[in-house]
CSV table of C-alpha atoms in Angstrom, one decimal:
chain,number,residue,atom,x,y,z
C,1,MET,CA,-49.7,-84.3,-29.4
C,2,GLU,CA,-50.8,-86.6,-32.2
C,3,LEU,CA,-48.4,-89.3,-30.9
C,4,PHE,CA,-49.9,-88.9,-27.4
C,5,VAL,CA,-53.5,-89.2,-28.8
C,6,ASN,CA,-52.6,-92.3,-30.8
C,7,LEU,CA,-50.9,-94.0,-27.8
C,8,VAL,CA,-53.9,-93.2,-25.6
C,9,ILE,CA,-56.3,-94.7,-28.2
C,10,ASN,CA,-54.2,-97.9,-28.5
C,11,GLY,CA,-54.0,-98.2,-24.7
C,12,LEU,CA,-57.8,-97.7,-24.3
C,13,ALA,CA,-58.6,-100.3,-26.9
C,14,THR,CA,-56.3,-102.8,-25.3
C,15,GLY,CA,-57.6,-101.9,-21.8
C,16,MET,CA,-61.2,-102.4,-22.9
C,17,LEU,CA,-60.5,-105.9,-24.2
C,18,ILE,CA,-58.8,-106.8,-20.9
C,19,PHE,CA,-61.7,-105.2,-19.0
C,20,LEU,CA,-64.3,-107.5,-20.8
C,21,LEU,CA,-62.2,-110.5,-19.7
C,22,ALA,CA,-61.7,-109.1,-16.2
C,23,ALA,CA,-65.3,-108.1,-15.8
C,24,GLY,CA,-66.3,-111.8,-16.0
C,25,LEU,CA,-63.8,-112.7,-13.4
C,26,THR,CA,-65.0,-109.8,-11.2
C,27,LEU,CA,-68.6,-111.0,-11.5
C,28,ILE,CA,-67.7,-114.6,-10.7
C,29,PHE,CA,-65.3,-113.9,-7.9
C,30,GLY,CA,-66.8,-110.7,-6.5
C,31,LEU,CA,-70.4,-111.9,-6.5
C,32,MET,CA,-70.0,-115.7,-6.1
C,33,ASP,CA,-66.7,-116.0,-4.3
C,34,VAL,CA,-65.4,-118.5,-6.9
C,35,LEU,CA,-61.8,-118.5,-8.1
C,36,ASN,CA,-62.2,-119.5,-11.7
C,37,PHE,CA,-58.8,-120.2,-13.3
C,38,ALA,CA,-60.5,-121.7,-16.3
C,39,HIS,CA,-61.6,-118.2,-17.4
C,40,GLY,CA,-58.9,-118.1,-20.1
C,41,GLY,CA,-60.3,-121.3,-21.6
C,42,LEU,CA,-63.7,-119.7,-22.0
C,43,PHE,CA,-61.9,-116.7,-23.6
C,44,VAL,CA,-60.2,-118.8,-26.2
C,45,TRP,CA,-63.2,-120.9,-27.0
C,46,GLY,CA,-65.2,-117.7,-27.5
C,47,ALA,CA,-62.5,-116.5,-29.9
C,48,TYR,CA,-62.5,-119.8,-32.0
C,49,ALA,CA,-66.3,-120.3,-32.0
C,50,GLY,CA,-66.9,-116.7,-32.8
C,51,ILE,CA,-64.4,-116.5,-35.6
C,52,PHE,CA,-65.4,-119.8,-37.2
C,53,THR,CA,-69.1,-118.7,-37.1
C,54,TYR,CA,-68.0,-115.3,-38.6
C,55,VAL,CA,-66.2,-117.1,-41.5
C,56,PHE,CA,-69.1,-119.5,-42.1
C,57,THR,CA,-71.8,-116.9,-42.0
C,58,GLU,CA,-69.8,-114.0,-43.3
C,59,SER,CA,-71.3,-111.9,-40.6
C,60,PHE,CA,-69.2,-110.4,-37.8
C,61,LEU,CA,-72.3,-109.7,-35.7
C,62,ILE,CA,-73.5,-113.3,-35.9
C,63,GLY,CA,-69.9,-114.3,-35.0
C,64,ILE,CA,-70.2,-112.3,-31.9
C,65,VAL,CA,-73.5,-113.9,-31.0
C,66,GLY,CA,-72.0,-117.3,-31.6
C,67,ALA,CA,-69.1,-116.5,-29.3
C,68,VAL,CA,-71.4,-115.3,-26.5
C,69,VAL,CA,-73.7,-118.3,-26.8
C,70,THR,CA,-70.7,-120.6,-26.7
C,71,GLY,CA,-69.3,-118.9,-23.6
C,72,ALA,CA,-72.7,-119.1,-21.9
C,73,LEU,CA,-73.2,-122.8,-22.6
C,74,LEU,CA,-69.6,-123.6,-21.5
C,75,GLY,CA,-70.3,-121.5,-18.4
C,76,LEU,CA,-73.5,-123.5,-17.7
C,77,ILE,CA,-71.7,-126.9,-18.0
C,78,THR,CA,-68.7,-125.6,-15.9
C,79,GLU,CA,-70.9,-124.3,-13.1
C,80,LYS,CA,-73.1,-127.4,-13.0
C,81,LEU,CA,-70.4,-130.1,-13.3
C,82,ILE,CA,-67.2,-128.5,-12.0
C,83,ILE,CA,-68.0,-125.5,-9.7
C,84,THR,CA,-71.1,-126.7,-7.8
C,85,PRO,CA,-69.2,-129.5,-5.9
C,86,VAL,CA,-66.5,-127.1,-4.7
C,87,TYR,CA,-68.4,-124.0,-3.6
C,88,GLY,CA,-66.8,-122.5,-0.5
C,89,ASN,CA,-63.4,-124.3,-1.0
C,90,HIS,CA,-60.9,-122.0,-2.7
C,91,ILE,CA,-58.1,-124.5,-2.9
C,92,GLN,CA,-60.2,-127.1,-4.7
C,93,GLN,CA,-61.6,-124.3,-7.0
C,94,ILE,CA,-58.1,-123.3,-8.0
C,95,LEU,CA,-57.0,-126.9,-8.7
C,96,ILE,CA,-60.0,-128.1,-10.5
C,97,THR,CA,-60.4,-124.9,-12.7
C,98,LEU,CA,-56.7,-125.0,-13.6
C,99,GLY,CA,-57.2,-128.5,-14.7
C,100,LEU,CA,-60.2,-127.5,-16.7
C,101,MET,CA,-58.2,-124.7,-18.3
C,102,LEU,CA,-55.7,-127.2,-19.6
C,103,VAL,CA,-58.5,-129.5,-20.9
C,104,LEU,CA,-60.2,-126.6,-22.7
C,105,GLN,CA,-56.9,-125.5,-24.2
C,106,GLU,CA,-56.1,-129.0,-25.6
C,107,LEU,CA,-59.7,-129.5,-26.8
C,108,ILE,CA,-59.2,-126.4,-29.0
C,109,LYS,CA,-56.4,-128.3,-30.8
C,110,VAL,CA,-58.5,-131.4,-31.2
C,111,VAL,CA,-61.6,-129.5,-32.6
C,112,PHE,CA,-60.0,-126.7,-34.6
C,113,GLY,CA,-56.4,-128.0,-35.2
C,114,PRO,CA,-53.1,-127.2,-33.5
C,115,ASN,CA,-52.1,-124.3,-35.8
C,116,GLY,CA,-52.9,-120.6,-35.3
C,117,VAL,CA,-55.7,-119.1,-37.3
C,118,ALA,CA,-55.3,-115.8,-39.1
C,119,VAL,CA,-58.2,-113.4,-38.6
C,120,LYS,CA,-59.3,-110.5,-40.7
C,121,THR,CA,-61.2,-107.4,-39.5
C,122,PRO,CA,-64.6,-107.0,-41.1
C,123,SER,CA,-64.5,-104.6,-44.0
C,124,TYR,CA,-66.7,-101.9,-42.5
C,125,LEU,CA,-64.3,-101.8,-39.4
C,126,THR,CA,-61.2,-101.8,-41.5
C,127,GLY,CA,-59.1,-98.7,-42.1
C,128,SER,CA,-58.9,-95.4,-40.1
C,129,TRP,CA,-59.9,-91.8,-39.9
C,130,GLU,CA,-57.4,-89.0,-40.1
C,131,ILE,CA,-58.1,-85.9,-38.0
C,132,GLY,CA,-55.2,-83.6,-38.6
C,133,ASP,CA,-52.1,-85.7,-37.8
C,134,VAL,CA,-54.1,-88.0,-35.6
C,135,ILE,CA,-54.9,-91.4,-37.0
C,136,ILE,CA,-57.9,-93.2,-35.4
C,137,ILE,CA,-58.1,-96.9,-36.3
C,138,LYS,CA,-61.8,-97.8,-36.7
C,139,TYR,CA,-61.7,-101.2,-35.0
C,140,ARG,CA,-59.9,-99.8,-32.0
C,141,LEU,CA,-62.5,-97.1,-31.6
C,142,PHE,CA,-65.2,-99.8,-32.0
C,143,ILE,CA,-63.7,-101.8,-29.1
C,144,ILE,CA,-63.5,-98.7,-26.9
C,145,VAL,CA,-67.2,-98.0,-27.5
C,146,VAL,CA,-68.3,-101.6,-26.9
C,147,GLY,CA,-66.3,-101.7,-23.7
C,148,PHE,CA,-68.0,-98.6,-22.3
C,149,ILE,CA,-71.4,-99.8,-23.4
C,150,ILE,CA,-71.0,-103.1,-21.6
C,151,PHE,CA,-69.7,-101.3,-18.5
C,152,GLY,CA,-72.8,-99.0,-18.5
C,153,ILE,CA,-75.2,-101.8,-19.0
C,154,PHE,CA,-73.9,-103.9,-16.2
C,155,GLN,CA,-73.5,-101.0,-13.8
C,156,TYR,CA,-77.2,-100.1,-14.4
C,157,MET,CA,-78.3,-103.7,-14.0
C,158,LEU,CA,-76.4,-104.3,-10.8
C,159,LYS,CA,-77.4,-101.0,-9.2
C,160,LYS,CA,-80.8,-100.0,-10.6
C,161,THR,CA,-82.7,-103.2,-11.5
C,162,LYS,CA,-84.6,-105.9,-9.6
C,163,ILE,CA,-82.2,-108.5,-11.0
C,164,GLY,CA,-79.2,-106.6,-9.6
C,165,LEU,CA,-81.0,-106.3,-6.3
C,166,ILE,CA,-81.6,-110.0,-6.1
C,167,VAL,CA,-78.0,-110.8,-7.0
C,168,ARG,CA,-76.6,-108.4,-4.4
C,169,ALA,CA,-79.1,-109.7,-1.8
C,170,GLY,CA,-78.0,-113.3,-2.5
C,171,VAL,CA,-74.4,-112.4,-2.1
C,172,GLN,CA,-74.9,-110.3,1.1
C,173,ASP,CA,-77.0,-112.9,3.0
C,174,LYS,CA,-77.7,-116.2,1.1
C,175,GLU,CA,-79.7,-117.8,3.8
C,176,MET,CA,-82.1,-114.8,4.2
C,177,ALA,CA,-82.5,-114.5,0.4
C,178,GLN,CA,-83.4,-118.2,0.3
C,179,ALA,CA,-85.9,-117.7,3.1
C,180,LEU,CA,-87.6,-115.0,1.1
C,181,GLY,CA,-88.1,-117.4,-1.8
C,182,ILE,CA,-85.1,-116.5,-4.0
C,183,HIS,CA,-83.6,-119.5,-5.8
C,184,ILE,CA,-79.9,-118.6,-5.0
C,185,LYS,CA,-78.4,-121.6,-6.9
C,186,ARG,CA,-80.2,-120.5,-10.0
C,187,VAL,CA,-79.1,-116.9,-9.6
C,188,PHE,CA,-75.5,-117.9,-9.2
C,189,LEU,CA,-75.7,-120.1,-12.2
C,190,TYR,CA,-76.9,-117.2,-14.3
C,191,VAL,CA,-74.2,-115.0,-13.0
C,192,PHE,CA,-71.6,-117.6,-13.9
C,193,MET,CA,-73.0,-117.9,-17.4
C,194,VAL,CA,-72.9,-114.1,-17.9
C,195,GLY,CA,-69.3,-114.0,-16.6
C,196,ALA,CA,-68.4,-116.8,-19.1
C,197,ALA,CA,-70.2,-115.0,-21.9
C,198,LEU,CA,-68.2,-111.9,-21.2
C,199,ALA,CA,-64.9,-113.9,-21.4
C,200,ALA,CA,-66.0,-115.3,-24.8
C,201,LEU,CA,-67.0,-111.9,-26.1
C,202,SER,CA,-63.6,-110.6,-25.1
C,203,GLY,CA,-61.9,-113.5,-27.0
C,204,MET,CA,-64.0,-112.8,-30.1
C,205,LEU,CA,-63.2,-109.1,-30.1
C,206,MET,CA,-59.5,-109.8,-29.4
C,207,ALA,CA,-59.2,-112.0,-32.5
C,208,PRO,CA,-59.3,-109.3,-35.2
C,209,TYR,CA,-57.3,-106.9,-32.9
C,210,SER,CA,-54.4,-109.3,-32.7
C,211,GLY,CA,-54.8,-110.8,-36.2
C,212,VAL,CA,-54.3,-114.4,-35.1
C,213,ILE,CA,-55.8,-116.8,-32.6
C,214,TYR,CA,-54.1,-119.9,-31.1
C,215,ALA,CA,-54.9,-122.3,-28.3
C,216,GLU,CA,-52.4,-120.9,-25.8
C,217,MET,CA,-53.7,-117.4,-25.9
C,218,GLY,CA,-56.3,-118.2,-23.2
C,219,MET,CA,-53.6,-118.7,-20.5
C,220,GLU,CA,-51.8,-115.5,-21.6
C,221,TYR,CA,-54.7,-113.2,-21.5
C,222,ALA,CA,-56.2,-114.8,-18.4
C,223,ILE,CA,-53.1,-113.7,-16.5
C,224,LEU,CA,-53.8,-110.1,-17.7
C,225,GLY,CA,-57.3,-110.5,-16.5
C,226,PHE,CA,-56.2,-111.6,-13.0
C,227,ILE,CA,-53.7,-108.7,-12.9
C,228,VAL,CA,-56.5,-106.2,-13.6
C,229,VAL,CA,-58.7,-107.8,-10.9
C,230,VAL,CA,-56.0,-107.6,-8.3
C,231,ILE,CA,-55.1,-104.0,-9.2
C,232,GLY,CA,-58.7,-102.8,-9.4
C,233,GLY,CA,-59.8,-104.6,-6.2
C,234,MET,CA,-61.6,-107.9,-5.9
C,235,GLY,CA,-65.3,-107.7,-6.6
C,236,SER,CA,-65.2,-104.0,-7.8
C,237,PHE,CA,-66.7,-103.7,-11.3
C,238,SER,CA,-65.7,-100.1,-11.8
C,239,GLY,CA,-62.3,-100.9,-10.3
C,240,SER,CA,-61.8,-103.5,-13.0
C,241,LEU,CA,-62.6,-100.9,-15.7
C,242,LEU,CA,-60.2,-98.3,-14.3
C,243,ALA,CA,-57.4,-100.9,-13.7
C,244,ALA,CA,-57.8,-102.3,-17.2
C,245,ILE,CA,-57.5,-98.8,-18.7
C,246,LEU,CA,-54.4,-98.2,-16.5
C,247,VAL,CA,-52.8,-101.5,-17.6
C,248,GLY,CA,-53.7,-100.8,-21.3
C,249,LEU,CA,-52.2,-97.2,-21.2
C,250,ALA,CA,-49.1,-98.4,-19.3
C,251,GLY,CA,-48.5,-101.1,-21.9
C,252,SER,CA,-49.1,-98.7,-24.8
C,253,PHE,CA,-46.7,-96.0,-23.6
C,254,MET,CA,-44.0,-98.4,-22.4
C,255,ALA,CA,-44.0,-100.3,-25.7
C,256,TYR,CA,-43.2,-97.0,-27.4
C,257,TYR,CA,-40.9,-95.3,-25.0
C,258,VAL,CA,-39.3,-98.1,-23.0
C,259,PRO,CA,-39.8,-101.3,-25.1
C,260,VAL,CA,-37.6,-103.4,-22.8
C,261,LEU,CA,-40.2,-102.9,-20.0
C,262,SER,CA,-43.3,-103.3,-22.0
C,263,LEU,CA,-43.8,-107.0,-21.0
C,264,ALA,CA,-42.9,-106.4,-17.4
C,265,VAL,CA,-44.9,-103.2,-16.7
C,266,ASN,CA,-48.1,-105.1,-15.7
C,267,MET,CA,-46.3,-107.3,-13.2
C,268,ILE,CA,-44.5,-104.2,-11.8
C,269,LEU,CA,-47.9,-102.4,-11.4
C,270,MET,CA,-49.4,-105.4,-9.6
C,271,ALA,CA,-46.4,-105.8,-7.4
C,272,VAL,CA,-46.5,-102.1,-6.3
C,273,VAL,CA,-50.2,-102.3,-5.6
C,274,LEU,CA,-49.8,-105.5,-3.6
C,275,ILE,CA,-47.1,-103.9,-1.5
C,276,PHE,CA,-48.8,-100.6,-0.7
C,277,ARG,CA,-52.5,-101.4,-1.1
C,278,PRO,CA,-53.2,-105.2,-1.0
C,279,GLN,CA,-56.9,-104.8,-1.3
C,280,GLY,CA,-56.6,-103.1,-4.7
C,281,LEU,CA,-56.6,-99.4,-5.8
C,282,PHE,CA,-60.4,-99.2,-6.2
C,283,ALA,CA,-61.6,-101.8,-3.7
C,284,MET,CA,-65.1,-101.2,-2.5
C,285,ARG,CA,-65.9,-101.7,1.1
C,286,LYS,CA,-67.5,-104.8,-0.1
C,287,GLU,CA,-70.5,-104.1,-2.3
C,288,ARG,CA,-72.1,-107.0,-0.4
C,289,SER,CA,-72.6,-104.8,2.7
C,290,THR,CA,-73.7,-101.6,1.0
């Protein structure tokens, strides 16, 4: 039983980190219909900016703020200079954001150096609690709590607030929203910045979890993010959460029981979903029309 609980906690922690990355993708694609393959670059820049801020200030919280601000600023620049000219053209979006991903990855090496950087967990999140034979690692529980808080905040904002109503109205009928005086371009810019900030937050939280950060990690984790979005259903925020938990748990259990399949299990899950339910397991009937 204790082994099962430990594997579940490990899987949930990994799943929440992937969810924070996939949530940004879900916002950007589901609400703006933009395929942003540079999302991994925002993720790794958040990790580096956040960790270097954390080391300089000796405050993990300030490091998180630094990562989020960096992600939002990069999102602002990306949307204004890169995405705006290619709205509505998915092929151009894929090509130009893939190019941006490579540029952001190489810029990490120029600014922070080509070698990986070791990362330590803050002292107050180091260690674990023992409940019987169950060992609960503090930092993993912290990640799980943060993930559910972020999910709750965004669900409330999108469903229950005026801001969420404006965003959904702009997605459902852009022309009508503009006729009613809503500045759609500005709304979409803010959505893109929030999605980028979530990617950066995910990178910052991933750093102590993995113990090391390096320039290529953006591409690796971006693939996981896209897998979660595909499994959960394009544009479904709750679907991304459930899919991320599924991917995290599958990876955790496979790594222990069938290590040879631990790296392939995510691809297998996505392939099965694409074969039997191409729209995703939790695809909404388009939140735009509800």
